[in-house]
Short mmCIF file of C-alpha atoms and ligand atoms in Angstrom, two decimals:
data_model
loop_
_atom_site.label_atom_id
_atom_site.label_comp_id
_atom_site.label_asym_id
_atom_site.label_seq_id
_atom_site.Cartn_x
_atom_site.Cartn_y
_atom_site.Cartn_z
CA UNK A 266 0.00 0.00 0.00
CA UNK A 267 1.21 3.43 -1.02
CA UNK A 268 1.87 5.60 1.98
CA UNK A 269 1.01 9.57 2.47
CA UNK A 270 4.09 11.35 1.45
CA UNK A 271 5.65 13.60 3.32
CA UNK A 272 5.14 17.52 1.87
CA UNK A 273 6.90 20.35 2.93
CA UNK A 274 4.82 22.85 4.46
CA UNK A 275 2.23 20.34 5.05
CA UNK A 276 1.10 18.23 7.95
CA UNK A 277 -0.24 14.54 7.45
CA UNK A 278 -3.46 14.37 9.71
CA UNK A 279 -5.61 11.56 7.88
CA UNK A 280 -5.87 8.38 5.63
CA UNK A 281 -9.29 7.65 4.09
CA UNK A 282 -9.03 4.63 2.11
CA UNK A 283 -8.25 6.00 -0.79
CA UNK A 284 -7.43 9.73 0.17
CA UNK A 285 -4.53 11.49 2.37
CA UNK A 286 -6.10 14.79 3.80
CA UNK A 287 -2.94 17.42 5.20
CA UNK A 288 -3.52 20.70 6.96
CA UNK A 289 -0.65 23.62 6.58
CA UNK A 290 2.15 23.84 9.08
CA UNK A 291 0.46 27.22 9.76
CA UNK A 292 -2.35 26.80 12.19
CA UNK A 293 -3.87 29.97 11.09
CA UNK A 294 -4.50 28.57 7.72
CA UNK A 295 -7.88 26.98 6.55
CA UNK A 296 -6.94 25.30 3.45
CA UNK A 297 -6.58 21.74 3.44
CA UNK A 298 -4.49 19.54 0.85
CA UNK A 299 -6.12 16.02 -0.38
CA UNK A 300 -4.58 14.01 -2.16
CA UNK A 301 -5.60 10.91 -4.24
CA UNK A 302 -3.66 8.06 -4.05
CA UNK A 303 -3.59 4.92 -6.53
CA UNK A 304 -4.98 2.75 -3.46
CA UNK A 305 -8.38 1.17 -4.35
CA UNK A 306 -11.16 -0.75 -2.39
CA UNK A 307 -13.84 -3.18 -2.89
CA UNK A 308 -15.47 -5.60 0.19
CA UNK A 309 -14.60 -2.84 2.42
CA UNK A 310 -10.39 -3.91 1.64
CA UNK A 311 -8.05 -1.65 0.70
CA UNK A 312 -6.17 -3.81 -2.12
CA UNK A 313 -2.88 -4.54 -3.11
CA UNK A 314 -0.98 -3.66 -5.82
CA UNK A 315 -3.30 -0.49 -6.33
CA UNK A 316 -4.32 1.44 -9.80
CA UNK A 317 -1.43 2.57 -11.81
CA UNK A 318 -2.15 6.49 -12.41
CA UNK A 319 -6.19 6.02 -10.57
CA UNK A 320 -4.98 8.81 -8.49
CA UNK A 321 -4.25 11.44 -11.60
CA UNK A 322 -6.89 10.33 -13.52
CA UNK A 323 -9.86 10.58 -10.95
CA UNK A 324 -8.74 14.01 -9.70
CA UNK A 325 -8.64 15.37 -13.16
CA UNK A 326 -11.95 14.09 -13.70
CA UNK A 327 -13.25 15.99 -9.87
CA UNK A 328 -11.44 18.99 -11.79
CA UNK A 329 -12.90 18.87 -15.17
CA UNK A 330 -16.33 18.49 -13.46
CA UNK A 331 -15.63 21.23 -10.98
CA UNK A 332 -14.83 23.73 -13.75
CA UNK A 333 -18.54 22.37 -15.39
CA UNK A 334 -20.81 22.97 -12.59
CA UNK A 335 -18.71 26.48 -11.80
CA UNK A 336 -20.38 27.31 -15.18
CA UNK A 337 -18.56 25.96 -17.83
CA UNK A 338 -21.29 24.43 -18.89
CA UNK A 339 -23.59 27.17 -19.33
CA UNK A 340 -25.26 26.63 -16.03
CA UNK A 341 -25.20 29.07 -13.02
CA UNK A 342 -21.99 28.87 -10.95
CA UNK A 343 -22.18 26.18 -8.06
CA UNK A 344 -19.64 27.59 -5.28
CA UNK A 345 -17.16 24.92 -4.49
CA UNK A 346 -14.44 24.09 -2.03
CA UNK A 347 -11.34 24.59 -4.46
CA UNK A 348 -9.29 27.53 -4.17
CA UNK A 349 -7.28 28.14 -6.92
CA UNK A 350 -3.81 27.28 -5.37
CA UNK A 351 -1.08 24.81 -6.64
CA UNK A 352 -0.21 21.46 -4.97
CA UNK A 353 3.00 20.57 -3.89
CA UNK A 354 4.81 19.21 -7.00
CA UNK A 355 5.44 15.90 -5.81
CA UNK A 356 1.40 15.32 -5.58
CA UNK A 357 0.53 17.85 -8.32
CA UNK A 358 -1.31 15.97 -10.94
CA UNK A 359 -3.43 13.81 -8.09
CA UNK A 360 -4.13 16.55 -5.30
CA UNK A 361 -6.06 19.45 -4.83
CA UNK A 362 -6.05 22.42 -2.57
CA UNK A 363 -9.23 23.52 -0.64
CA UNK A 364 -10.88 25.35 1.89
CA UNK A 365 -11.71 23.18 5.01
CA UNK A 366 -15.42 23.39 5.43
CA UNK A 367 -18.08 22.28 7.92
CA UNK A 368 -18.82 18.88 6.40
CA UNK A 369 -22.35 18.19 6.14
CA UNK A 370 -23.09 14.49 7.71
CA UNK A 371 -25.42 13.70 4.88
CA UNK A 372 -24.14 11.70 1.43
CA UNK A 373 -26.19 13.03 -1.26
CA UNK A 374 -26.98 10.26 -3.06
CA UNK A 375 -28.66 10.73 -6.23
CA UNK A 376 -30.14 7.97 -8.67
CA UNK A 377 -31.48 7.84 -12.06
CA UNK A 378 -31.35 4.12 -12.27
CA UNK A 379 -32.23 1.56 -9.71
CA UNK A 380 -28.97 -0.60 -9.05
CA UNK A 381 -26.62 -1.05 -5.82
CA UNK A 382 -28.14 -0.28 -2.23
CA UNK A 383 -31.38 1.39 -3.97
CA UNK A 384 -32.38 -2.47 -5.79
CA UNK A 385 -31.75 -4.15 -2.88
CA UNK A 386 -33.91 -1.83 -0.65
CA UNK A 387 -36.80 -2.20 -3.63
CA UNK A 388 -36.50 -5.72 -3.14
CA UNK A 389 -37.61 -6.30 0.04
CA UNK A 390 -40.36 -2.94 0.39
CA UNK A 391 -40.64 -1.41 -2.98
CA UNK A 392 -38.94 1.67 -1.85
CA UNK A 393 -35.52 3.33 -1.94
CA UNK A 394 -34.44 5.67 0.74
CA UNK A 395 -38.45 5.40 1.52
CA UNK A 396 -39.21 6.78 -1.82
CA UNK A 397 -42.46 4.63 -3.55
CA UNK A 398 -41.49 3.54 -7.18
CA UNK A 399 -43.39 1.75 -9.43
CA UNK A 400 -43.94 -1.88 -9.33
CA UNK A 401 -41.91 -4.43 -11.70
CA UNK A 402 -38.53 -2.72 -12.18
CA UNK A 403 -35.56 -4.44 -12.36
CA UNK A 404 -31.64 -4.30 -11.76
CA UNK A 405 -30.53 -1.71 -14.04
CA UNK A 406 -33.68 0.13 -14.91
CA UNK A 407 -34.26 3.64 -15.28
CA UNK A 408 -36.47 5.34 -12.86
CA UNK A 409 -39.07 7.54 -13.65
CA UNK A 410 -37.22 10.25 -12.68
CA UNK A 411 -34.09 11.42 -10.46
CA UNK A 412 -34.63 10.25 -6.96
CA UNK A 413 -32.65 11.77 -3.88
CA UNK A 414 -31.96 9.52 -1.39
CA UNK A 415 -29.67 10.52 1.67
CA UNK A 416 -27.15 8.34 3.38
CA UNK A 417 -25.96 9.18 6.83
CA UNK A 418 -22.39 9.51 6.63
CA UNK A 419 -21.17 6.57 9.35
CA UNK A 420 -18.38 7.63 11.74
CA UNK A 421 -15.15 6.06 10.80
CA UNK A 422 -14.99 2.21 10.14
CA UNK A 423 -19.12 1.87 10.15
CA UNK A 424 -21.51 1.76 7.11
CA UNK A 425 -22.94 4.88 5.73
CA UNK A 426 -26.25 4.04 6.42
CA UNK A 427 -29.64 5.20 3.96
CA UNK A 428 -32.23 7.48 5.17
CA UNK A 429 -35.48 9.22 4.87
CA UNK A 430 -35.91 12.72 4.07
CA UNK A 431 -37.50 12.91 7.06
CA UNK A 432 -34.39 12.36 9.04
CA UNK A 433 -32.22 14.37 6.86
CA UNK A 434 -34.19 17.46 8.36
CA UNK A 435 -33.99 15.69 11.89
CA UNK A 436 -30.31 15.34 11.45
CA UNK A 437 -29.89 18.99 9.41
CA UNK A 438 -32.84 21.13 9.35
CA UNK A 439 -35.55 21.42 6.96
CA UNK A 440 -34.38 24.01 4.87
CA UNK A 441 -30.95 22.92 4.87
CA UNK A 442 -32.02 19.51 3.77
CA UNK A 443 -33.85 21.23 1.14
CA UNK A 444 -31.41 23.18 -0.40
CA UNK A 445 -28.97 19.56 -0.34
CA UNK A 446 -32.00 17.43 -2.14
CA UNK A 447 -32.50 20.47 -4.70
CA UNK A 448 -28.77 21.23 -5.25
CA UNK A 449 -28.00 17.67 -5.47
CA UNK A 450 -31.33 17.05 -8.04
CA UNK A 451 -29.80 19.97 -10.22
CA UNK A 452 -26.00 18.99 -10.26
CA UNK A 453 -27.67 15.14 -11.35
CA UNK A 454 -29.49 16.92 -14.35
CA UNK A 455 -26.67 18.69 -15.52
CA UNK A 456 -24.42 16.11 -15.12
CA UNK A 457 -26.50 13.41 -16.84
CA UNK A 458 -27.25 15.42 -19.76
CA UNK A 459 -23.33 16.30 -20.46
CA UNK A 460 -22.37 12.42 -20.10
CA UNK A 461 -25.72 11.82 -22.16
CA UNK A 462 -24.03 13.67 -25.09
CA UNK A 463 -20.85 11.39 -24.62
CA UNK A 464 -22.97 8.29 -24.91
CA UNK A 465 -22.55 7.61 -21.60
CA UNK A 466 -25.31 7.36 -18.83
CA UNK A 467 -24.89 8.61 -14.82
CA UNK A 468 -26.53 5.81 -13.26
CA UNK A 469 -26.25 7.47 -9.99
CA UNK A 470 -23.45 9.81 -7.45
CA UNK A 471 -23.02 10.89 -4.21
CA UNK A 472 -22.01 14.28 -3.45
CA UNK A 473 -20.79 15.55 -0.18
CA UNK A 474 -21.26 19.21 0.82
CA UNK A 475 -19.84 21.55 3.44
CA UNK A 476 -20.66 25.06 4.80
CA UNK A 477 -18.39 27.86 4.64
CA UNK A 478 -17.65 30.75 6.90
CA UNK A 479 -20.39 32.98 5.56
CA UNK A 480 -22.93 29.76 5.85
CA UNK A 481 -23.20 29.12 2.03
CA UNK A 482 -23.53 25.41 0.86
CA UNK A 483 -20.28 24.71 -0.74
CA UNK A 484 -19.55 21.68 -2.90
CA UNK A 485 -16.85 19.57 -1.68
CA UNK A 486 -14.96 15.81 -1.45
CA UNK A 487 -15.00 14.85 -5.11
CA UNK A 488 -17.17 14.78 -7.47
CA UNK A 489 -18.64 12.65 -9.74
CA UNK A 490 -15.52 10.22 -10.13
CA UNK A 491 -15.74 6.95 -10.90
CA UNK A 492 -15.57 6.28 -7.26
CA UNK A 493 -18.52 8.50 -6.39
CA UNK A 494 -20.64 7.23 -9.41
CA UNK A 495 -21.87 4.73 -11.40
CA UNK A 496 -21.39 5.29 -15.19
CA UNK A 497 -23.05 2.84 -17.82
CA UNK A 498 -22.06 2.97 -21.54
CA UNK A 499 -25.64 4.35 -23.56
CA UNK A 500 -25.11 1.39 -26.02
CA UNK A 501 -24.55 -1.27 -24.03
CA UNK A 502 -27.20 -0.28 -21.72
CA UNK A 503 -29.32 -0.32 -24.48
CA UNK A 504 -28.51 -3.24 -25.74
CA UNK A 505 -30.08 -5.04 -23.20
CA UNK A 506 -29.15 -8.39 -21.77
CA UNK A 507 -28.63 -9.41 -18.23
CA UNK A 508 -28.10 -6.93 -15.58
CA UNK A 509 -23.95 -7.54 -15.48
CA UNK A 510 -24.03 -6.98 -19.31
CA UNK A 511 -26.50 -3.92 -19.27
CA UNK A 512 -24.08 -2.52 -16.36
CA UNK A 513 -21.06 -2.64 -17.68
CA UNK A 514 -18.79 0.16 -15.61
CA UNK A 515 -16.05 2.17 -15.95
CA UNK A 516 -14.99 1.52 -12.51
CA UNK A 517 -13.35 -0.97 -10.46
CA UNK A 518 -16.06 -4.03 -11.24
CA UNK A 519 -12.88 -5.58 -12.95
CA UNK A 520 -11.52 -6.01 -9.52
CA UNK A 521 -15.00 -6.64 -7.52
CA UNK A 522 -15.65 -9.74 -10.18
CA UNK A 523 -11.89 -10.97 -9.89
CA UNK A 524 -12.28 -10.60 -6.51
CA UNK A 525 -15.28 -12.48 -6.19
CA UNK A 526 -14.40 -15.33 -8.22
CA UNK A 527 -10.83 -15.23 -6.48
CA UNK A 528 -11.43 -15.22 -2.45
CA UNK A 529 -13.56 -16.53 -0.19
CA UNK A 530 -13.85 -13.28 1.64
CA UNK A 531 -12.14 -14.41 5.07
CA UNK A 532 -8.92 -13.11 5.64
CA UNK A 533 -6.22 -10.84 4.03
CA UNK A 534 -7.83 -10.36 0.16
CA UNK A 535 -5.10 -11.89 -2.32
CA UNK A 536 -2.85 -9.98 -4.45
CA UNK A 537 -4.03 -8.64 -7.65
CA UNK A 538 -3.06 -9.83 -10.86
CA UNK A 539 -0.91 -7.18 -12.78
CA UNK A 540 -3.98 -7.85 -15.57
CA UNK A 541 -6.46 -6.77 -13.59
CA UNK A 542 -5.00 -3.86 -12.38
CA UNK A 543 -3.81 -2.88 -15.60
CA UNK A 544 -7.28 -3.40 -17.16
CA UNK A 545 -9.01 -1.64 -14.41
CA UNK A 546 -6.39 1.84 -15.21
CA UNK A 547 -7.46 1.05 -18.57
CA UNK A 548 -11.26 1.48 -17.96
CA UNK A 549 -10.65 4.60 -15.85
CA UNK A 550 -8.74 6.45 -18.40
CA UNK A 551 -11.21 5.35 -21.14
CA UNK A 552 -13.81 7.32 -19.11
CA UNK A 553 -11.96 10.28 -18.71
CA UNK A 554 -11.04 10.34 -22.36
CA UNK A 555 -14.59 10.14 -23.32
CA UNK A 556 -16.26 12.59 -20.83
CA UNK A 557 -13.83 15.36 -21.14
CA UNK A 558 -13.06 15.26 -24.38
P1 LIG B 110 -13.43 6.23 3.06
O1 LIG B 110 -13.55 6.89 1.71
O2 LIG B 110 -12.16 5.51 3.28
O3 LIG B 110 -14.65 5.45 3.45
P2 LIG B 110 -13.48 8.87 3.96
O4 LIG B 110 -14.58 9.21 3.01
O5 LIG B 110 -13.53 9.45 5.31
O6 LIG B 110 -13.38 7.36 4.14
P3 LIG B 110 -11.61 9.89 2.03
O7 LIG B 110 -12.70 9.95 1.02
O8 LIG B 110 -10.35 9.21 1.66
O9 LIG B 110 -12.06 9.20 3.36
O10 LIG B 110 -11.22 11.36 2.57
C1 LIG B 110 -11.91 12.50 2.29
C2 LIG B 110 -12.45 13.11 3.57
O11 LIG B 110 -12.34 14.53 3.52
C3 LIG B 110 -13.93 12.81 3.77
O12 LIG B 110 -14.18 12.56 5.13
C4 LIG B 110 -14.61 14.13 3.33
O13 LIG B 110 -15.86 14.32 3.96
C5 LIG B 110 -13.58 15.16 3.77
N1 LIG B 110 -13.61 16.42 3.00
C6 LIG B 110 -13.67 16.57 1.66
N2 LIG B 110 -13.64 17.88 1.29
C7 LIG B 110 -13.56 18.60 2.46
C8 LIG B 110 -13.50 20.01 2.76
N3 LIG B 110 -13.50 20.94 1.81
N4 LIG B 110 -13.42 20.37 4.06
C9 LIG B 110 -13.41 19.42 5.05
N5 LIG B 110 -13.46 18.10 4.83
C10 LIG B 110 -13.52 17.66 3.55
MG1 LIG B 111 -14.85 9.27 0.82
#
């Protein structure tokens, strides 16, 4: 496993499973450094070797999208936690530099298909996040429309854990919880339609915002990465077939189906195959390629 490195001028404070967070040397300074590394996760187990280059590629993807939804593409200007400043060269192309905000405990989870946590909750009650759909969907199908449904973000080592609406204004206030659902609904829509025009489909994201200073709702964490989301090729999708061929991601489901077919799920997971891990790199630049270019 790759370790945090150590930056001048920086101070290592945390290890995410896939990020390093730092905080200046200065105490007086609010920014915050994050920085991707190549380490990647499925089961809950950080794996070994990780992603050649996942680290680059997924924060130039946060970036790209950042610059979007600041108005780039021709909607209004969501505020967000970057601030403009260089990383340290020796994390440049994988870190970013931003404002340390007061995280909001709420994953904004938005879907436009029914897959993951959402089919397994309409399963058993017919509802996702409490949300009614219709009857007779299955794994992979679009909803009716965009659905936001909250996840309590778990303290460290739990499992983020899906909620009502309801108790996102217990847990927030009502009109905060508002302004997340109708932020979150409107990033979806514009993010959907620009990977719509790249033949590709956002099957769902999360997005995680904070609150600044001045108490405006600031986007933060990354966003809409290949870790945060589920994106489908339009063709394939289309295509039909079961719901692993419909689904077909450009994330690490190479290493979740190795993985699966490899270990019994006890123990240390085994080491993976240069192949795999090559593939998987493969599938995340692909993605990047196609959105952004
Ligand atoms: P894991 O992903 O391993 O389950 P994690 O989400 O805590 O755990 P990372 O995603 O690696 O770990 O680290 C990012 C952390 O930084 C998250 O806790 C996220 O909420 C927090 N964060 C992101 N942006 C900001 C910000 N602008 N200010 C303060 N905290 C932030
Ligand atoms: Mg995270």
């Amino acid at each position: 496993m790759t370790n945090a490195s150590a930056l001048p001028g920086w101070n290592h404070v945390y290890s995410g499973k896939v990020r390093d967070l730092y905080r200046p040397d200065d105490a007086g300074d609010e920014r915050m450094l994050v920085v991707a590394s190549d380490r990647v996760s499925a089961f809950d187990h950080v794996l070994s070797p990780g992603i050649p280059g996942k680290g680059a590629l997924l924060t130039s993807l946060s970036l790209w999208w950042f610059a979007q939804l600041a108005g780039a593409d021709g909607g209004r200007a969501l505020p967000n936690h970057l601030t403009g400043d260089a990383p340290p060269a020796p994390v440049a192309d994988r870190a970013m530099v931003v404002r340390s905000l007061e995280m909001q405990p709420i994953e904004c989870v938005v879907r436009g298909y029914l897959t993951g946590s959402g089919w397994v909750e309409y399963q058993a009650a017919g509802t996702v996040c409490g949300i009614a759909l219709p009857a007779g969907l299955s794994n992979g199908d679009r909803l009716p429309e965009p659905i936001f449904t909250p996840a309590y973000k778990a303290p460290l080592g739990e499992h983020d854990e899906n909620i009502s609406f309801a108790r996102t204004e217990e847990l927030v206030g009502a009109e905060r919880a508002a302004e997340l659902r109708d932020t979150s609904l409107e990033i979806y829509a514009r993010a959907a339609a620009a990977a719509e025009a790249k033949g590709l489909i956002l099957a769902d994201t999360k997005f995680e915002f904070g609150v600044d200073a001045g108490g405006i709702l600031t986007l933060a964490d990354e966003v809409l990465t290949s870790d945060s989301s589920r994106y489908w090729d339009a063709q394939t999708w289309a295509a039909g077939g079961t719901p692993e061929q419909r689904m077909a991601s450009f994330d690490k489901q190479i290493v979740r189906d190795w993985l699966a077919a490899n270990w019994d799920r006890t123990g240390t997971p085994p080491e993976l195959p240069t192949e795999i891990a090559q593939r998987t790199a493969a599938k995340y630049r692909e993605l990047l390629e196609r959105m952004t270019s």
